[in-house]
C-alpha positions as a printed Julia matrix, in Angstrom:
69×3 Matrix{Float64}:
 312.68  220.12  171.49
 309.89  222.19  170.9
 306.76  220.68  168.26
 304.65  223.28  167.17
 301.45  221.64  166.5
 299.26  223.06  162.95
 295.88  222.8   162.88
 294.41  219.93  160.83
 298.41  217.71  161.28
 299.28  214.83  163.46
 300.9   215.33  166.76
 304.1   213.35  166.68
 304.15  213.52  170.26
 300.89  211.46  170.23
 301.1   209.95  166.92
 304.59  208.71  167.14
 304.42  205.52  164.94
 303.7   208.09  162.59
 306.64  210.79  163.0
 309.7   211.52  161.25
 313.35  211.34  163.44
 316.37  212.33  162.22
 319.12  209.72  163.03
 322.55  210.8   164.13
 324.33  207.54  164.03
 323.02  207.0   160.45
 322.75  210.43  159.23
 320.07  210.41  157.79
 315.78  210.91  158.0
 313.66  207.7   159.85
 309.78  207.32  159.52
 308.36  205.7   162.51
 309.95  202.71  164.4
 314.16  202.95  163.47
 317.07  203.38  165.67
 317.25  203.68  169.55
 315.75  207.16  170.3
 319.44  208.05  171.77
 320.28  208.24  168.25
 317.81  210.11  167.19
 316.28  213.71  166.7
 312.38  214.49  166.83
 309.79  213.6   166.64
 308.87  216.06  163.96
 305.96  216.05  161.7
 307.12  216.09  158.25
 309.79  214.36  156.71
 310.74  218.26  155.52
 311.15  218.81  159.35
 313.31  215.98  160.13
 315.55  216.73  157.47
 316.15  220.24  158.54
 317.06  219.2   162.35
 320.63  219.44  162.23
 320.81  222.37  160.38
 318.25  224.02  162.49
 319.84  223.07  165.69
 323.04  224.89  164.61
 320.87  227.89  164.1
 320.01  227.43  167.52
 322.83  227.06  168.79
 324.31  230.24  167.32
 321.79  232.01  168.31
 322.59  231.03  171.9
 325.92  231.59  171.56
 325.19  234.97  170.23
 322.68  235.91  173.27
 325.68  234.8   175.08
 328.13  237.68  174.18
């Protein structure tokens, strides 16, 4: 995963007690300490972020698949 870090935010890469995960065994958004990271998605920033991750990743993924053909 890629973070883009914003001037003036935290760095959930550095601030990860801090950082929103999406959970895939749960389905749903974590704030700081929550399932095993193997279940997870993130770190992201924002809890708007973390909510997005699965729909994002399929965007990703299409657009791989696309690149593909």
């Amino acid at each position: 995963m890629v973070v883009i870090e914003r001037k003036g935010e935290m760095d959930p890469k550095k601030d990860i007690d801090n950082a929103w995960w999406f959970c895939l065994k749960h389905m749903r958004v974590e704030h700081g300490a929550g399932c095993p990271d193997k279940h997870r998605m993130g770190p992201y920033a924002t809890e708007a972020e973390a909510g997005n991750a699965l729909a994002e990743a399929k965007a990703r993924n299409e657009a791989w698949e696309a690149q593909d053909d």
